[in-house]
């Protein structure tokens, strides 16, 4: 599932459909997953994760990012 999500996010960033992707990034430990905003394919390839530890509700991050700009944002929800 993580591979498919990464591919879709990278595709949407590349073709300009979205400017930002909100998802989860890996931390120091496997269970240390934190919400993150990605703006490039390189960031997504390197840091994006989706697993059982991705429990944070990212909807509040959408609100925060939308206040900064009117760019379209892809958000992964669980």
Short mmCIF file of N, CA and C in Angstrom, two decimals:
data_model
loop_
_atom_site.label_atom_id
_atom_site.label_comp_id
_atom_site.label_asym_id
_atom_site.label_seq_id
_atom_site.Cartn_x
_atom_site.Cartn_y
_atom_site.Cartn_z
N UNK A 1 0.82 -1.18 0.00
CA UNK A 1 0.00 0.00 0.00
C UNK A 1 0.88 1.26 0.00
N UNK A 2 1.96 1.24 0.77
CA UNK A 2 2.84 2.40 0.85
C UNK A 2 3.42 2.75 -0.51
N UNK A 3 3.79 1.74 -1.27
CA UNK A 3 4.38 1.97 -2.60
C UNK A 3 3.39 2.68 -3.52
N UNK A 4 2.14 2.22 -3.52
CA UNK A 4 1.11 2.82 -4.36
C UNK A 4 0.86 4.27 -3.95
N UNK A 5 0.82 4.53 -2.65
CA UNK A 5 0.59 5.88 -2.15
C UNK A 5 1.72 6.81 -2.55
N UNK A 6 2.95 6.34 -2.44
CA UNK A 6 4.11 7.14 -2.84
C UNK A 6 4.04 7.48 -4.33
N UNK A 7 3.76 6.47 -5.14
CA UNK A 7 3.71 6.67 -6.59
C UNK A 7 2.65 7.70 -6.96
N UNK A 8 1.48 7.61 -6.35
CA UNK A 8 0.40 8.55 -6.65
C UNK A 8 0.76 9.96 -6.22
N UNK A 9 1.34 10.10 -5.04
CA UNK A 9 1.74 11.41 -4.55
C UNK A 9 2.79 12.04 -5.46
N UNK A 10 3.77 11.26 -5.86
CA UNK A 10 4.82 11.77 -6.75
C UNK A 10 4.24 12.17 -8.09
N UNK A 11 3.33 11.38 -8.61
CA UNK A 11 2.69 11.69 -9.89
C UNK A 11 1.92 13.01 -9.80
N UNK A 12 1.13 13.18 -8.75
CA UNK A 12 0.33 14.40 -8.61
C UNK A 12 1.20 15.64 -8.39
N UNK A 13 2.31 15.49 -7.69
CA UNK A 13 3.25 16.61 -7.54
C UNK A 13 3.91 16.95 -8.88
N UNK A 14 4.31 15.92 -9.61
CA UNK A 14 5.02 16.11 -10.88
C UNK A 14 4.16 16.80 -11.93
N UNK A 15 2.89 16.43 -12.00
CA UNK A 15 2.05 17.04 -13.04
C UNK A 15 1.39 18.35 -12.58
N UNK A 16 1.70 18.78 -11.36
CA UNK A 16 1.21 20.07 -10.89
C UNK A 16 -0.21 20.07 -10.34
N UNK A 17 -0.82 18.91 -10.19
CA UNK A 17 -2.17 18.83 -9.66
C UNK A 17 -2.20 19.32 -8.21
N UNK A 18 -1.17 18.98 -7.44
CA UNK A 18 -1.06 19.45 -6.06
C UNK A 18 0.32 20.07 -5.85
N UNK A 19 0.40 20.93 -4.86
CA UNK A 19 1.68 21.58 -4.53
C UNK A 19 2.29 20.99 -3.27
N UNK A 20 1.45 20.36 -2.42
CA UNK A 20 1.90 19.79 -1.16
C UNK A 20 1.23 18.45 -0.92
N UNK A 21 1.91 17.61 -0.17
CA UNK A 21 1.35 16.32 0.24
C UNK A 21 1.49 16.25 1.76
N UNK A 22 0.40 15.95 2.44
CA UNK A 22 0.44 15.78 3.88
C UNK A 22 0.30 14.29 4.17
N UNK A 23 1.28 13.78 4.88
CA UNK A 23 1.30 12.36 5.22
C UNK A 23 2.12 12.15 6.48
N UNK A 24 2.81 11.04 6.55
CA UNK A 24 3.60 10.70 7.72
C UNK A 24 5.05 10.46 7.31
N UNK A 25 5.96 10.79 8.21
CA UNK A 25 7.36 10.51 7.95
C UNK A 25 7.93 9.68 9.08
N UNK A 26 8.97 8.94 8.73
CA UNK A 26 9.60 8.07 9.71
C UNK A 26 10.44 8.88 10.68
N UNK A 27 10.51 8.36 11.89
CA UNK A 27 11.32 8.99 12.91
C UNK A 27 12.53 8.14 13.22
N UNK A 28 13.03 8.30 14.41
CA UNK A 28 14.22 7.56 14.82
C UNK A 28 13.93 6.07 14.98
N UNK A 29 12.73 5.74 15.46
CA UNK A 29 12.34 4.35 15.67
C UNK A 29 11.16 4.01 14.78
N UNK A 30 10.91 2.73 14.57
CA UNK A 30 9.81 2.28 13.70
C UNK A 30 8.45 2.79 14.17
N UNK A 31 8.28 2.91 15.46
CA UNK A 31 7.00 3.36 16.01
C UNK A 31 6.93 4.89 16.14
N UNK A 32 7.97 5.58 15.78
CA UNK A 32 8.06 7.04 15.92
C UNK A 32 7.65 7.72 14.61
N UNK A 33 6.37 7.64 14.29
CA UNK A 33 5.85 8.21 13.05
C UNK A 33 5.25 9.58 13.36
N UNK A 34 5.55 10.57 12.53
CA UNK A 34 5.06 11.91 12.78
C UNK A 34 4.44 12.51 11.52
N UNK A 35 3.43 13.35 11.65
CA UNK A 35 2.85 14.02 10.48
C UNK A 35 3.88 14.93 9.82
N UNK A 36 3.78 15.05 8.49
CA UNK A 36 4.73 15.88 7.76
C UNK A 36 4.11 16.43 6.48
N UNK A 37 4.66 17.53 6.01
CA UNK A 37 4.26 18.14 4.75
C UNK A 37 5.42 17.94 3.77
N UNK A 38 5.10 17.36 2.62
CA UNK A 38 6.11 17.09 1.59
C UNK A 38 5.83 17.99 0.39
N UNK A 39 6.89 18.53 -0.19
CA UNK A 39 6.73 19.39 -1.36
C UNK A 39 7.52 18.91 -2.57
N UNK A 40 8.23 17.80 -2.43
CA UNK A 40 9.01 17.29 -3.57
C UNK A 40 8.98 15.77 -3.59
N UNK A 41 9.23 15.23 -4.76
CA UNK A 41 9.28 13.78 -4.93
C UNK A 41 10.42 13.18 -4.11
N UNK A 42 11.52 13.89 -4.02
CA UNK A 42 12.66 13.39 -3.25
C UNK A 42 12.32 13.22 -1.78
N UNK A 43 11.60 14.19 -1.22
CA UNK A 43 11.18 14.09 0.18
C UNK A 43 10.28 12.88 0.39
N UNK A 44 9.36 12.67 -0.53
CA UNK A 44 8.43 11.55 -0.42
C UNK A 44 9.19 10.23 -0.50
N UNK A 45 10.07 10.10 -1.48
CA UNK A 45 10.85 8.87 -1.64
C UNK A 45 11.67 8.56 -0.40
N UNK A 46 12.24 9.57 0.19
CA UNK A 46 13.16 9.38 1.31
C UNK A 46 12.44 9.16 2.64
N UNK A 47 11.36 9.90 2.90
CA UNK A 47 10.81 9.95 4.25
C UNK A 47 9.37 9.45 4.43
N UNK A 48 8.59 9.38 3.38
CA UNK A 48 7.17 9.03 3.53
C UNK A 48 7.00 7.58 4.00
N UNK A 49 6.13 7.38 4.97
CA UNK A 49 5.79 6.03 5.43
C UNK A 49 4.29 5.92 5.63
N UNK A 50 3.81 4.70 5.49
CA UNK A 50 2.42 4.39 5.79
C UNK A 50 2.41 2.98 6.36
N UNK A 51 2.12 2.87 7.65
CA UNK A 51 2.07 1.57 8.29
C UNK A 51 1.11 1.61 9.48
N UNK A 52 1.16 0.61 10.31
CA UNK A 52 0.25 0.51 11.45
C UNK A 52 0.44 1.60 12.49
N UNK A 53 1.57 2.26 12.49
CA UNK A 53 1.84 3.31 13.47
C UNK A 53 1.36 4.69 13.02
N UNK A 54 0.82 4.78 11.81
CA UNK A 54 0.32 6.05 11.29
C UNK A 54 -1.09 6.28 11.81
N UNK A 55 -1.19 6.83 12.99
CA UNK A 55 -2.51 6.99 13.60
C UNK A 55 -2.97 8.43 13.72
N UNK A 56 -2.07 9.37 13.55
CA UNK A 56 -2.44 10.78 13.73
C UNK A 56 -3.44 11.21 12.68
N UNK A 57 -4.45 11.96 13.12
CA UNK A 57 -5.44 12.52 12.22
C UNK A 57 -4.84 13.75 11.57
N UNK A 58 -4.74 13.74 10.26
CA UNK A 58 -4.05 14.81 9.55
C UNK A 58 -4.97 15.95 9.13
N UNK A 59 -6.26 15.87 9.45
CA UNK A 59 -7.18 16.91 9.02
C UNK A 59 -6.84 18.28 9.59
N UNK A 60 -6.33 18.33 10.81
CA UNK A 60 -5.97 19.63 11.38
C UNK A 60 -4.77 20.25 10.66
N UNK A 61 -3.92 19.43 10.08
CA UNK A 61 -2.79 19.94 9.33
C UNK A 61 -3.22 20.55 8.00
N UNK A 62 -4.32 20.05 7.45
CA UNK A 62 -4.86 20.62 6.22
C UNK A 62 -5.30 22.05 6.48
N UNK A 63 -6.01 22.24 7.58
CA UNK A 63 -6.48 23.58 7.94
C UNK A 63 -5.30 24.54 8.09
N UNK A 64 -4.27 24.10 8.75
CA UNK A 64 -3.08 24.92 8.98
C UNK A 64 -2.40 25.29 7.66
N UNK A 65 -2.25 24.31 6.77
CA UNK A 65 -1.59 24.55 5.49
C UNK A 65 -2.44 25.42 4.57
N UNK A 66 -3.75 25.27 4.62
CA UNK A 66 -4.63 26.08 3.77
C UNK A 66 -4.59 27.55 4.17
N UNK A 67 -4.32 27.84 5.42
CA UNK A 67 -4.22 29.23 5.86
C UNK A 67 -2.98 29.89 5.27
N UNK A 68 -1.96 29.11 4.97
CA UNK A 68 -0.72 29.65 4.43
C UNK A 68 -0.85 30.01 2.95
N UNK A 69 -1.60 29.21 2.19
CA UNK A 69 -1.76 29.46 0.75
C UNK A 69 -2.99 28.73 0.23
N UNK A 70 -3.37 29.07 -0.98
CA UNK A 70 -4.53 28.43 -1.61
C UNK A 70 -4.13 27.26 -2.50
N UNK A 71 -2.91 26.78 -2.37
CA UNK A 71 -2.45 25.66 -3.18
C UNK A 71 -3.26 24.41 -2.88
N UNK A 72 -3.40 23.57 -3.88
CA UNK A 72 -4.07 22.29 -3.68
C UNK A 72 -3.16 21.36 -2.89
N UNK A 73 -3.77 20.61 -1.98
CA UNK A 73 -3.01 19.73 -1.09
C UNK A 73 -3.58 18.33 -1.15
N UNK A 74 -2.71 17.35 -1.29
CA UNK A 74 -3.10 15.95 -1.18
C UNK A 74 -2.90 15.53 0.26
N UNK A 75 -3.92 14.92 0.85
CA UNK A 75 -3.84 14.50 2.24
C UNK A 75 -4.17 13.00 2.32
N UNK A 76 -3.31 12.26 2.99
CA UNK A 76 -3.58 10.86 3.24
C UNK A 76 -4.23 10.73 4.61
N UNK A 77 -5.40 10.12 4.62
CA UNK A 77 -6.13 9.92 5.87
C UNK A 77 -6.24 8.44 6.15
N UNK A 78 -6.31 8.11 7.41
CA UNK A 78 -6.40 6.71 7.78
C UNK A 78 -7.66 6.49 8.57
#
